[in-house]
XYZ file of N, CA, C and O in Angstrom:
196
model
N 0.844 -1.177 0.000
C 0.000 0.000 0.000
C 0.893 1.245 0.000
O 1.838 1.347 0.762
N 0.579 2.193 -0.848
C 1.339 3.423 -0.955
C 1.056 4.316 0.254
O -0.081 4.457 0.685
N 2.110 4.904 0.821
C 1.941 5.830 1.939
C 1.275 7.106 1.446
O 1.623 7.635 0.400
N 0.310 7.579 2.200
C -0.396 8.813 1.869
C -0.165 9.819 2.981
O 0.191 9.468 4.096
N -0.404 11.072 2.649
C -0.242 12.137 3.635
C -1.490 13.003 3.635
O -2.193 13.101 2.639
N -1.744 13.615 4.788
C -2.874 14.534 4.919
C -2.308 15.861 5.415
O -1.419 15.890 6.267
N -2.793 16.949 4.839
C -2.400 18.296 5.260
C -3.507 18.864 6.122
O -4.690 18.694 5.831
N -3.135 19.563 7.198
C -4.110 20.084 8.134
C -3.656 21.432 8.644
O -2.470 21.646 8.907
N -4.610 22.357 8.786
C -4.370 23.656 9.417
C -5.376 23.791 10.553
O -6.574 23.595 10.350
N -4.909 24.115 11.753
C -5.790 24.244 12.911
C -6.744 25.432 12.775
O -7.858 25.405 13.288
N -6.297 26.482 12.093
C -7.142 27.640 11.816
C -6.979 27.995 10.348
O -6.047 27.551 9.685
N -7.883 28.814 9.850
C -7.847 29.176 8.430
C -6.513 29.802 8.033
O -5.978 29.536 6.964
N -5.957 30.627 8.910
C -4.694 31.294 8.604
C -3.501 30.623 9.282
O -2.394 31.146 9.242
N -3.719 29.472 9.882
C -2.651 28.776 10.594
C -1.650 28.125 9.662
O -1.846 28.045 8.450
N -0.559 27.674 10.255
C 0.495 27.014 9.498
C 0.074 25.588 9.142
O -0.486 24.870 9.970
N 0.355 25.187 7.913
C -0.006 23.849 7.441
C 0.910 22.817 8.091
O 2.113 23.012 8.184
N 0.303 21.716 8.564
C 1.056 20.596 9.095
C 0.750 19.379 8.240
O -0.373 19.212 7.769
N 1.734 18.527 8.040
C 1.568 17.341 7.210
C 1.744 16.098 8.079
O 2.678 16.001 8.862
N 0.816 15.148 7.941
C 0.860 13.906 8.700
C 0.786 12.730 7.743
O 0.051 12.777 6.756
N 1.523 11.675 8.042
C 1.398 10.445 7.266
C 0.142 9.725 7.746
O -0.074 9.572 8.946
N -0.692 9.298 6.806
C -1.964 8.693 7.187
C -1.797 7.395 7.967
O -2.631 7.067 8.796
N -0.708 6.662 7.732
C -0.532 5.416 8.468
C -0.154 5.651 9.928
O -0.117 4.721 10.723
N 0.122 6.901 10.322
C 0.439 7.208 11.715
C -0.772 7.777 12.463
O -0.688 8.027 13.660
N -1.892 7.962 11.784
C -3.091 8.523 12.411
C -4.053 7.417 12.840
O -4.356 6.520 12.064
N -4.517 7.484 14.081
C -5.554 6.574 14.551
C -6.914 7.251 14.514
O -7.914 6.622 14.217
N -6.932 8.539 14.845
C -8.189 9.281 14.826
C -7.887 10.777 14.794
O -6.775 11.204 15.086
N -8.917 11.540 14.426
C -8.852 13.001 14.425
C -10.095 13.493 15.155
O -11.206 13.021 14.887
N -9.919 14.428 16.087
C -11.038 14.972 16.848
C -11.157 16.461 16.541
O -10.180 17.204 16.657
N -12.350 16.880 16.122
C -12.642 18.296 15.900
C -13.540 18.758 17.036
O -14.565 18.146 17.301
N -13.147 19.842 17.717
C -13.947 20.415 18.795
C -14.389 21.806 18.363
O -13.566 22.636 17.985
N -15.674 22.053 18.428
C -16.253 23.314 17.977
C -16.480 24.262 19.147
O -16.384 23.870 20.314
N -16.769 25.531 18.835
C -16.939 26.575 19.850
C -17.994 26.240 20.899
O -17.890 26.674 22.030
N -18.998 25.465 20.539
C -20.064 25.131 21.490
C -19.736 23.843 22.268
O -20.610 23.210 22.819
N -18.450 23.467 22.304
C -17.941 22.282 23.008
C -18.473 20.962 22.457
O -18.455 19.957 23.141
N -18.936 20.969 21.230
C -19.331 19.737 20.549
C -18.095 19.165 19.872
O -17.350 19.883 19.218
N -17.880 17.859 20.030
C -16.731 17.198 19.411
C -17.190 16.140 18.430
O -18.198 15.470 18.656
N -16.444 15.998 17.358
C -16.680 14.956 16.367
C -15.363 14.218 16.186
O -14.319 14.827 15.971
N -15.405 12.886 16.299
C -14.203 12.066 16.156
C -14.302 11.237 14.891
O -15.309 10.582 14.649
N -13.245 11.271 14.091
C -13.128 10.435 12.901
C -12.035 9.413 13.184
O -10.920 9.787 13.548
N -12.361 8.132 13.049
C -11.392 7.073 13.298
C -10.929 6.467 11.993
O -11.726 6.283 11.062
N -9.652 6.129 11.917
C -9.080 5.515 10.719
C -9.622 4.101 10.556
O -9.742 3.354 11.519
N -9.960 3.765 9.330
C -10.440 2.425 9.003
C -9.614 1.914 7.831
O -9.415 2.611 6.850
N -9.117 0.714 7.965
C -8.312 0.114 6.914
C -9.140 -0.965 6.217
O -9.685 -1.849 6.865
N -9.226 -0.875 4.928
C -9.999 -1.827 4.122
C -9.032 -2.565 3.224
O -8.190 -1.960 2.563
N -9.186 -3.865 3.191
C -8.290 -4.665 2.377
C -9.133 -5.481 1.388
O -10.189 -5.999 1.730
N -8.667 -5.545 0.177
C -9.351 -6.307 -0.860
C -8.438 -7.449 -1.269
O -7.262 -7.238 -1.583
N -8.970 -8.662 -1.278
C -8.146 -9.810 -1.683
C -8.201 -9.987 -3.188
O -9.174 -9.634 -3.840
N -7.130 -10.528 -3.727
C -7.080 -10.820 -5.160
C -7.716 -12.184 -5.393
O -7.428 -13.129 -4.687
N -8.549 -12.265 -6.394
C -9.184 -13.549 -6.719
C -8.460 -14.255 -7.813
O -7.847 -13.743 -8.656
């Protein structure tokens, strides 16, 4: 599997950070009203027939 990267900025004008996707387990976004949304990494594998 080819390594992929994700770019992320904490704020619109913030500095861009780059993460390798294979090092991420989850990402949590917390909004001003203290609501949080968590995205978890899922790995899907397809077998060759």
